Coordinates of C-alpha atoms in Angstrom, one line a residue:
Chain A
X188 CA 6.7 11.5 7.3
X189 CA 3.5 11.3 5.8
X190 CA 1.9 8.6 3.3
X191 CA 1.1 10.9 0.4
X192 CA -0.6 8.1 -1.6
X193 CA -0.7 4.3 -2.1
X194 CA -0.4 3.6 -6.0
X195 CA -2.5 0.7 -7.5
X196 CA -2.0 -0.5 -11.2
X197 CA -4.9 -1.6 -13.3
X198 CA -5.5 -2.4 -16.9
X199 CA -8.4 0.2 -17.3
X200 CA -9.2 3.1 -15.0
X201 CA -12.6 3.1 -16.2
X202 CA -13.3 -0.6 -15.1
X203 CA -11.5 -0.4 -11.6
X204 CA -11.9 2.9 -10.3
X205 CA -16.0 2.9 -10.2
X206 CA -15.7 -0.2 -7.9
X207 CA -13.4 1.5 -5.6
X208 CA -15.6 4.5 -5.5
X209 CA -18.9 2.7 -4.7
X210 CA -17.3 0.0 -2.1
X211 CA -15.4 2.7 -0.2
X212 CA -17.7 5.6 -0.6
X213 CA -15.2 7.9 -1.9
X214 CA -14.9 10.0 -5.1
X215 CA -12.1 10.0 -7.7
X216 CA -10.5 13.0 -9.7
X217 CA -10.5 13.3 -13.3
X218 CA -7.8 11.2 -15.2
X219 CA -4.3 13.1 -15.7
X220 CA -1.7 12.0 -18.1
X221 CA 1.8 11.8 -16.7
X222 CA 4.1 11.6 -19.7
X223 CA 7.4 11.0 -17.6
X224 CA 6.0 7.6 -16.4
X225 CA 3.9 6.8 -19.5
X226 CA 0.6 6.4 -17.2
X227 CA -2.7 7.9 -16.8
X228 CA -3.4 8.4 -13.2
X229 CA -6.6 9.2 -11.3
X230 CA -6.5 10.1 -7.6
X231 CA -9.2 8.8 -5.0
X232 CA -9.2 10.7 -1.6
X233 CA -9.7 9.1 1.6
X234 CA -9.4 11.1 4.7
X235 CA -6.2 10.7 5.6
X236 CA -4.2 10.0 2.4
X237 CA -4.9 9.1 -1.4
X238 CA -5.2 6.1 -3.5
X239 CA -3.6 6.5 -7.1
X240 CA -4.8 4.2 -9.9
X241 CA -2.4 4.1 -12.8
X242 CA -3.2 2.5 -16.1
X243 CA -0.5 2.4 -18.8
X244 CA -0.6 4.7 -21.8
X245 CA 1.9 2.6 -23.9
X246 CA 3.4 -0.9 -24.0
X247 CA 6.9 0.3 -22.6
X248 CA 5.4 1.8 -19.6
X249 CA 6.6 0.4 -16.3
X250 CA 3.0 -0.1 -15.2
X251 CA 2.6 -2.2 -18.5
X252 CA 5.4 -4.3 -17.5
X253 CA 3.9 -4.5 -13.9
X254 CA 0.7 -5.7 -15.1
X255 CA 2.1 -8.2 -17.6
X256 CA 4.5 -9.7 -14.6
X257 CA 2.3 -9.6 -11.4
X258 CA -1.4 -8.5 -12.7
X259 CA -3.1 -5.8 -11.2
X260 CA -2.6 -4.8 -7.6
X261 CA -0.5 -2.4 -5.4
X262 CA 2.4 -1.0 -7.1
X263 CA 4.0 1.6 -4.8
X264 CA 3.8 3.5 -1.7
X265 CA 4.8 7.3 -1.8
X266 CA 5.9 9.6 1.2
X267 CA 5.8 13.4 1.2
X268 CA 9.0 15.3 1.8
X269 CA 10.0 18.8 1.8
X270 CA 12.4 18.3 -0.8
X271 CA 12.7 15.2 -3.0
X272 CA 16.4 16.0 -4.3
X273 CA 17.5 16.3 -0.5
X274 CA 16.0 13.0 0.4
X275 CA 17.5 11.3 -2.6
X276 CA 20.8 12.7 -1.8
X277 CA 20.5 11.6 2.0
X278 CA 19.6 8.0 0.8
X279 CA 22.3 8.0 -1.9
X280 CA 24.7 9.1 0.6
X281 CA 23.9 6.2 3.0
X282 CA 24.4 3.8 0.3
X283 CA 20.7 3.2 -0.6
X284 CA 20.0 1.9 -4.3
X285 CA 17.8 4.6 -6.2
X286 CA 16.1 4.7 -9.5
X287 CA 16.2 8.5 -9.6
X288 CA 19.3 10.4 -8.3
X289 CA 17.5 13.2 -9.0
X290 CA 13.7 14.2 -9.0
X291 CA 11.6 14.2 -12.0
X292 CA 7.9 15.6 -12.7
X293 CA 5.3 13.7 -11.6
X294 CA 1.4 13.6 -11.4
X295 CA -0.4 16.8 -9.7
X296 CA 2.7 19.1 -10.9
X297 CA 4.9 17.9 -8.3
X298 CA 8.4 16.6 -8.3
X299 CA 9.0 13.0 -7.7
X300 CA 11.7 10.1 -7.3
X301 CA 11.9 6.6 -7.0
X302 CA 13.8 4.2 -4.9
X303 CA 14.9 0.9 -6.2
X304 CA 12.5 -1.9 -4.7
X305 CA 15.7 -3.7 -3.2
X306 CA 16.2 -0.5 -1.1
X307 CA 12.8 -1.2 1.0
X308 CA 12.9 -4.9 0.6
X309 CA 10.9 -5.4 -2.3
X310 CA 8.7 -2.4 -1.8
X311 CA 8.7 0.2 -4.5
X312 CA 9.1 3.5 -2.5
X313 CA 8.6 7.0 -4.1
X314 CA 9.3 10.3 -2.5
X315 CA 6.9 13.2 -3.6
X316 CA 7.3 16.9 -3.0
X317 CA 4.9 17.8 0.1
X318 CA 2.3 20.4 -0.9
X319 CA 3.3 23.9 -0.2
Chain B
X723 CA -12.9 6.5 5.1
X724 CA -9.3 6.4 6.5
X725 CA -6.3 4.3 5.8
X726 CA -5.5 2.7 9.2
X727 CA -2.4 0.8 7.8
X728 CA -0.7 -0.4 4.9
X729 CA 0.7 -4.1 5.5
X730 CA 4.1 -5.4 4.3
X731 CA 5.1 -9.2 4.2
X732 CA 8.7 -10.0 5.2
X733 CA 10.6 -13.0 6.0
X734 CA 12.0 -11.6 9.3
X735 CA 11.0 -8.5 11.1
X736 CA 14.6 -8.4 12.7
X737 CA 15.9 -8.0 9.3
X738 CA 13.4 -5.7 7.7
X739 CA 12.2 -3.4 10.1
X740 CA 15.5 -1.5 11.0
X741 CA 16.2 -0.5 7.6
X742 CA 12.5 1.2 7.2
X743 CA 13.0 2.9 10.5
X744 CA 16.4 4.3 9.5
X745 CA 15.5 5.3 6.0
X746 CA 12.0 6.8 7.1
X747 CA 13.3 8.2 10.4
X748 CA 10.3 6.5 12.1
X749 CA 10.1 4.2 15.3
X750 CA 8.3 0.9 15.4
X751 CA 6.4 -0.6 17.9
X752 CA 7.5 -4.0 19.7
X753 CA 6.4 -7.3 18.0
X754 CA 2.9 -8.6 18.7
X755 CA 2.0 -12.1 17.9
X756 CA -1.5 -12.5 16.1
X757 CA -2.5 -16.0 16.6
X758 CA -5.8 -15.9 14.3
X759 CA -3.5 -15.0 11.3
X760 CA -0.5 -16.9 12.5
X761 CA 1.8 -13.9 12.1
X762 CA 4.1 -11.5 14.1
X763 CA 3.3 -7.9 13.7
X764 CA 5.0 -4.8 14.3
X765 CA 3.7 -1.3 13.5
X766 CA 5.8 1.7 12.1
X767 CA 4.0 5.0 13.1
X768 CA 4.1 7.5 10.3
X769 CA 2.4 11.1 10.6
X770 CA -1.1 10.1 8.9
X771 CA -1.0 6.2 9.1
X772 CA 0.7 3.0 10.0
X773 CA 2.9 0.5 8.2
X774 CA 2.4 -3.0 9.7
X775 CA 4.9 -5.4 9.0
X776 CA 4.1 -9.1 9.1
X777 CA 6.3 -12.2 9.6
X778 CA 4.6 -15.7 9.6
X779 CA 4.9 -17.7 12.8
X780 CA 4.2 -21.0 11.1
X781 CA 4.4 -22.5 7.5
X782 CA 0.5 -22.5 7.1
X783 CA 0.2 -18.9 7.7
X784 CA -1.3 -17.1 4.7
X785 CA 2.0 -14.7 5.0
X786 CA 4.2 -17.7 4.6
X787 CA 2.3 -18.8 1.4
X788 CA 2.3 -15.1 0.1
X789 CA 6.3 -15.0 0.6
X790 CA 6.5 -18.3 -1.1
X791 CA 4.4 -17.2 -4.0
X792 CA 5.6 -13.7 -4.6
X793 CA 8.4 -12.7 -2.0
X794 CA 8.2 -9.7 0.3
X795 CA 6.4 -6.8 -0.7
X796 CA 2.9 -5.1 0.1
X797 CA 0.5 -7.5 1.3
X798 CA -2.5 -5.6 2.1
X799 CA -4.5 -2.2 2.7
X800 CA -6.4 -1.6 5.7
X801 CA -9.4 0.9 6.2
X802 CA -10.7 1.9 9.5
X803 CA -14.7 1.5 10.1
X804 CA -16.8 2.3 13.0
X805 CA -18.0 -1.5 12.7
X806 CA -16.5 -4.2 10.7
X807 CA -19.4 -6.4 10.9
X808 CA -21.7 -3.9 9.5
X809 CA -19.3 -2.9 6.6
X810 CA -19.0 -6.7 5.9
X811 CA -22.6 -7.1 5.7
X812 CA -23.2 -4.0 3.7
X813 CA -20.6 -5.2 1.1
X814 CA -22.1 -8.9 1.3
X815 CA -25.4 -7.5 0.4
X816 CA -24.2 -5.6 -2.8
X817 CA -22.5 -9.0 -3.8
X818 CA -19.1 -8.3 -3.0
X819 CA -16.8 -11.3 -2.6
X820 CA -15.6 -11.7 1.0
X821 CA -12.9 -13.8 3.0
X822 CA -14.6 -13.0 6.3
X823 CA -18.3 -12.4 6.6
X824 CA -18.1 -11.8 10.2
X825 CA -15.2 -10.2 12.0
X826 CA -12.4 -11.9 14.1
X827 CA -10.0 -10.4 16.3
X828 CA -6.9 -8.9 14.9
X829 CA -3.7 -7.1 15.9
X830 CA -4.0 -4.2 18.7
X831 CA -7.0 -5.8 20.3
X832 CA -9.3 -4.8 17.3
X833 CA -11.8 -6.8 15.4
X834 CA -10.7 -7.2 11.5
X835 CA -12.3 -8.5 8.5
X836 CA -11.1 -9.3 4.9
X837 CA -12.5 -9.0 1.6
X838 CA -11.5 -11.4 -1.2
X839 CA -8.7 -9.9 -3.5
X840 CA -11.0 -10.2 -6.5
X841 CA -13.5 -7.7 -4.9
X842 CA -10.9 -4.8 -5.1
X843 CA -9.2 -5.9 -8.5
X844 CA -6.4 -7.8 -7.0
X845 CA -5.7 -5.7 -3.9
X846 CA -6.4 -7.5 -0.5
X847 CA -8.5 -5.1 1.5
X848 CA -9.1 -5.6 5.3
X849 CA -11.5 -3.6 7.2
X850 CA -10.6 -2.7 11.0
X851 CA -12.5 -1.4 13.7
X852 CA -11.7 2.4 14.3
X853 CA -10.0 3.2 17.6
X854 CA -12.5 4.5 20.0

């Protein structure tokens, strides 16, 4: 099991990301729109994983709701798996509560699926298709 | 820059950790007491990094305060650096707000230092001495 990325919710990518780039000495990717989650995402590569910064693109985005309730901060952790659908099915059959029972398109052209935060004691966990 | 670990605050290690072990298919280390932070820590190894689970050992532990305010969830992200003191000095001279201006003993016999959450837009960032 590999941590694919750690996601951080921010109000504005243009304000948040340069600070991380400068203080960590790492460079971020160009922003990408992810319509299924109503966010704009930027990835910052560190040596062993990625940080994903998420800015809402609409007021009903899950990230807009998160920011309104909790402010900027860590939003979810994503693990890479060979098949998201298989992982979700395995968890569902073990009685684990899920947000997505089948995968959907995420950032970087990869399928993703989210567990309910109660499934991992308050931590929002995403599974994302491993790179081929 | 490498993500050394992602830390998760929990009420009880004995309740939280087995769920993560089972759902991720990974095994956790024995608990370790970290007196400087008034916590008990368990590390769960994934392929490219570690998850750290933190349970408070006293009511004035920073983790006890976090749990009272926000409940269980992601607490901080730790990056490995060759010298924590050098990294803290570099950030301080760039005007970055810190909790620790010099390193202190952390889990696993390694020196650590924390930045103020405002330094990374609401995310608590730790620097930890890279393994030799």
